[in-house]
Amino acid sequence: MTQIEIHIALGTNLGDRRANLLRAIELLRARMQITRLSSLYETEAAYVTDQPEFLNMALGAQIDDQAMPPRDLLRFVNEIERRMGRERLVRYGPRVIDVDILSYGDRLVMEEDLIIPHPRIAERDFVLAPLQEIAPDLVLPGQTKSVSELARALPGIGKVMRVERLDIG
């Protein structure tokens, strides 16, 4: 059994957004040991802007890479989205929950439907702000800059506002 560190981003803009994030965390805990939770950040919608604002966050966790390799982790997070009622009607559209795998240890995964680290991390302030809070010095595979350096390089578009600190509890 080899424990590795992973990072996951969570986002929601439908229903009780805070409750959606807490439910997703609860479901994730069934298969991983969550070690760090970022604060909740309210953010403007990206890409498709005519929709409600999001609550976003990131978490760090330890998983057994033998019991849950990247493909199994993808199936697991997709199942959480399905169980919580996510419908994929419009790309970047409103959603009850979005669960993205940001990193999986030091692995690079390049498959048609699974890319790790997440390919758009460096352009997303709503991902970098919470990830920077829990892993500022993390250098993602394939990158040369830390998460903090990537965050500082963003041009400051969009609105990312910390609204609540969560307890790992």
mmCIF file with all atom_site columns, N, CA and C in Angstrom, residues 21-47:
data_model
loop_
_atom_site.group_PDB
_atom_site.id
_atom_site.type_symbol
_atom_site.label_atom_id
_atom_site.label_alt_id
_atom_site.label_comp_id
_atom_site.label_asym_id
_atom_site.label_entity_id
_atom_site.label_seq_id
_atom_site.pdbx_PDB_ins_code
_atom_site.Cartn_x
_atom_site.Cartn_y
_atom_site.Cartn_z
_atom_site.occupancy
_atom_site.B_iso_or_equiv
_atom_site.pdbx_formal_charge
_atom_site.auth_seq_id
_atom_site.auth_comp_id
_atom_site.auth_asym_id
_atom_site.auth_atom_id
_atom_site.pdbx_PDB_model_num
ATOM 1  N N  . LEU A 1 21 ? -21.015 21.601 -1.105  1.00 0.00 ? 21 LEU A N  1
ATOM 2  C CA . LEU A 1 21 ? -19.584 21.358 -0.890  1.00 0.00 ? 21 LEU A CA 1
ATOM 3  C C  . LEU A 1 21 ? -19.367 20.425 0.300   1.00 0.00 ? 21 LEU A C  1
ATOM 4  N N  . LEU A 1 22 ? -20.091 20.664 1.380   1.00 0.00 ? 22 LEU A N  1
ATOM 5  C CA . LEU A 1 22 ? -19.942 19.804 2.560   1.00 0.00 ? 22 LEU A CA 1
ATOM 6  C C  . LEU A 1 22 ? -20.356 18.370 2.254   1.00 0.00 ? 22 LEU A C  1
ATOM 7  N N  . ARG A 1 23 ? -21.398 18.192 1.462   1.00 0.00 ? 23 ARG A N  1
ATOM 8  C CA . ARG A 1 23 ? -21.833 16.835 1.082   1.00 0.00 ? 23 ARG A CA 1
ATOM 9  C C  . ARG A 1 23 ? -20.772 16.156 0.223   1.00 0.00 ? 23 ARG A C  1
ATOM 10 N N  . ALA A 1 24 ? -20.193 16.892 -0.728  1.00 0.00 ? 24 ALA A N  1
ATOM 11 C CA . ALA A 1 24 ? -19.143 16.316 -1.580  1.00 0.00 ? 24 ALA A CA 1
ATOM 12 C C  . ALA A 1 24 ? -17.944 15.889 -0.735  1.00 0.00 ? 24 ALA A C  1
ATOM 13 N N  . ILE A 1 25 ? -17.561 16.707 0.236   1.00 0.00 ? 25 ILE A N  1
ATOM 14 C CA . ILE A 1 25 ? -16.452 16.353 1.131   1.00 0.00 ? 25 ILE A CA 1
ATOM 15 C C  . ILE A 1 25 ? -16.776 15.066 1.878   1.00 0.00 ? 25 ILE A C  1
ATOM 16 N N  . GLU A 1 26 ? -17.993 14.982 2.389   1.00 0.00 ? 26 GLU A N  1
ATOM 17 C CA . GLU A 1 26 ? -18.425 13.781 3.112   1.00 0.00 ? 26 GLU A CA 1
ATOM 18 C C  . GLU A 1 26 ? -18.333 12.540 2.215   1.00 0.00 ? 26 GLU A C  1
ATOM 19 N N  . LEU A 1 27 ? -18.762 12.649 0.984   1.00 0.00 ? 27 LEU A N  1
ATOM 20 C CA . LEU A 1 27 ? -18.709 11.516 0.059   1.00 0.00 ? 27 LEU A CA 1
ATOM 21 C C  . LEU A 1 27 ? -17.271 11.158 -0.313  1.00 0.00 ? 27 LEU A C  1
ATOM 22 N N  . LEU A 1 28 ? -16.421 12.153 -0.477  1.00 0.00 ? 28 LEU A N  1
ATOM 23 C CA . LEU A 1 28 ? -15.012 11.892 -0.788  1.00 0.00 ? 28 LEU A CA 1
ATOM 24 C C  . LEU A 1 28 ? -14.325 11.160 0.362   1.00 0.00 ? 28 LEU A C  1
ATOM 25 N N  . ARG A 1 29 ? -14.690 11.489 1.598   1.00 0.00 ? 29 ARG A N  1
ATOM 26 C CA . ARG A 1 29 ? -14.070 10.868 2.778   1.00 0.00 ? 29 ARG A CA 1
ATOM 27 C C  . ARG A 1 29 ? -14.264 9.359  2.818   1.00 0.00 ? 29 ARG A C  1
ATOM 28 N N  . ALA A 1 30 ? -15.232 8.848  2.088   1.00 0.00 ? 30 ALA A N  1
ATOM 29 C CA . ALA A 1 30 ? -15.466 7.401  2.075   1.00 0.00 ? 30 ALA A CA 1
ATOM 30 C C  . ALA A 1 30 ? -14.289 6.634  1.490   1.00 0.00 ? 30 ALA A C  1
ATOM 31 N N  . ARG A 1 31 ? -13.494 7.283  0.625   1.00 0.00 ? 31 ARG A N  1
ATOM 32 C CA . ARG A 1 31 ? -12.414 6.569  -0.056  1.00 0.00 ? 31 ARG A CA 1
ATOM 33 C C  . ARG A 1 31 ? -11.048 7.233  0.086   1.00 0.00 ? 31 ARG A C  1
ATOM 34 N N  . MET A 1 32 ? -10.962 8.299  0.884   1.00 0.00 ? 32 MET A N  1
ATOM 35 C CA . MET A 1 32 ? -9.673  8.976  1.039   1.00 0.00 ? 32 MET A CA 1
ATOM 36 C C  . MET A 1 32 ? -9.616  9.665  2.388   1.00 0.00 ? 32 MET A C  1
ATOM 37 N N  . GLN A 1 33 ? -8.383  9.929  2.811   1.00 0.00 ? 33 GLN A N  1
ATOM 38 C CA . GLN A 1 33 ? -8.178  10.665 4.051   1.00 0.00 ? 33 GLN A CA 1
ATOM 39 C C  . GLN A 1 33 ? -7.904  12.119 3.687   1.00 0.00 ? 33 GLN A C  1
ATOM 40 N N  . ILE A 1 34 ? -8.876  12.975 3.964   1.00 0.00 ? 34 ILE A N  1
ATOM 41 C CA . ILE A 1 34 ? -8.716  14.394 3.655   1.00 0.00 ? 34 ILE A CA 1
ATOM 42 C C  . ILE A 1 34 ? -7.810  15.010 4.713   1.00 0.00 ? 34 ILE A C  1
ATOM 43 N N  . THR A 1 35 ? -6.755  15.663 4.253   1.00 0.00 ? 35 THR A N  1
ATOM 44 C CA . THR A 1 35 ? -5.759  16.224 5.168   1.00 0.00 ? 35 THR A CA 1
ATOM 45 C C  . THR A 1 35 ? -5.803  17.749 5.246   1.00 0.00 ? 35 THR A C  1
ATOM 46 N N  . ARG A 1 36 ? -6.323  18.388 4.207   1.00 0.00 ? 36 ARG A N  1
ATOM 47 C CA . ARG A 1 36 ? -6.382  19.855 4.187   1.00 0.00 ? 36 ARG A CA 1
ATOM 48 C C  . ARG A 1 36 ? -7.616  20.313 3.423   1.00 0.00 ? 36 ARG A C  1
ATOM 49 N N  . LEU A 1 37 ? -8.264  21.338 3.967   1.00 0.00 ? 37 LEU A N  1
ATOM 50 C CA . LEU A 1 37 ? -9.389  21.983 3.296   1.00 0.00 ? 37 LEU A CA 1
ATOM 51 C C  . LEU A 1 37 ? -9.094  23.464 3.161   1.00 0.00 ? 37 LEU A C  1
ATOM 52 N N  . SER A 1 38 ? -9.331  24.004 1.989   1.00 0.00 ? 38 SER A N  1
ATOM 53 C CA . SER A 1 38 ? -9.196  25.447 1.821   1.00 0.00 ? 38 SER A CA 1
ATOM 54 C C  . SER A 1 38 ? -10.445 26.131 2.370   1.00 0.00 ? 38 SER A C  1
ATOM 55 N N  . SER A 1 39 ? -10.383 27.431 2.416   1.00 0.00 ? 39 SER A N  1
ATOM 56 C CA . SER A 1 39 ? -11.574 28.215 2.687   1.00 0.00 ? 39 SER A CA 1
ATOM 57 C C  . SER A 1 39 ? -12.515 28.093 1.503   1.00 0.00 ? 39 SER A C  1
ATOM 58 N N  . LEU A 1 40 ? -13.731 28.593 1.681   1.00 0.00 ? 40 LEU A N  1
ATOM 59 C CA . LEU A 1 40 ? -14.680 28.702 0.578   1.00 0.00 ? 40 LEU A CA 1
ATOM 60 C C  . LEU A 1 40 ? -14.457 30.055 -0.086  1.00 0.00 ? 40 LEU A C  1
ATOM 61 N N  . TYR A 1 41 ? -14.489 30.055 -1.405  1.00 0.00 ? 41 TYR A N  1
ATOM 62 C CA . TYR A 1 41 ? -14.278 31.265 -2.189  1.00 0.00 ? 41 TYR A CA 1
ATOM 63 C C  . TYR A 1 41 ? -15.475 31.489 -3.102  1.00 0.00 ? 41 TYR A C  1
ATOM 64 N N  . GLU A 1 42 ? -16.011 32.694 -3.065  1.00 0.00 ? 42 GLU A N  1
ATOM 65 C CA . GLU A 1 42 ? -17.084 33.034 -3.995  1.00 0.00 ? 42 GLU A CA 1
ATOM 66 C C  . GLU A 1 42 ? -16.443 33.620 -5.246  1.00 0.00 ? 42 GLU A C  1
ATOM 67 N N  . THR A 1 43 ? -16.879 33.130 -6.387  1.00 0.00 ? 43 THR A N  1
ATOM 68 C CA . THR A 1 43 ? -16.255 33.530 -7.641  1.00 0.00 ? 43 THR A CA 1
ATOM 69 C C  . THR A 1 43 ? -17.295 33.741 -8.730  1.00 0.00 ? 43 THR A C  1
ATOM 70 N N  . GLU A 1 44 ? -16.962 34.627 -9.637  1.00 0.00 ? 44 GLU A N  1
ATOM 71 C CA . GLU A 1 44 ? -17.804 34.823 -10.808 1.00 0.00 ? 44 GLU A CA 1
ATOM 72 C C  . GLU A 1 44 ? -17.689 33.590 -11.697 1.00 0.00 ? 44 GLU A C  1
ATOM 73 N N  . ALA A 1 45 ? -18.742 33.311 -12.431 1.00 0.00 ? 45 ALA A N  1
ATOM 74 C CA . ALA A 1 45 ? -18.708 32.206 -13.387 1.00 0.00 ? 45 ALA A CA 1
ATOM 75 C C  . ALA A 1 45 ? -17.695 32.528 -14.484 1.00 0.00 ? 45 ALA A C  1
ATOM 76 N N  . ALA A 1 46 ? -16.972 31.512 -14.904 1.00 0.00 ? 46 ALA A N  1
ATOM 77 C CA . ALA A 1 46 ? -15.995 31.672 -15.987 1.00 0.00 ? 46 ALA A CA 1
ATOM 78 C C  . ALA A 1 46 ? -16.544 31.027 -17.249 1.00 0.00 ? 46 ALA A C  1
ATOM 79 N N  . TYR A 1 47 ? -16.097 31.522 -18.375 1.00 0.00 ? 47 TYR A N  1
ATOM 80 C CA . TYR A 1 47 ? -16.424 30.959 -19.691 1.00 0.00 ? 47 TYR A CA 1
ATOM 81 C C  . TYR A 1 47 ? -17.873 31.223 -20.081 1.00 0.00 ? 47 TYR A C  1
#
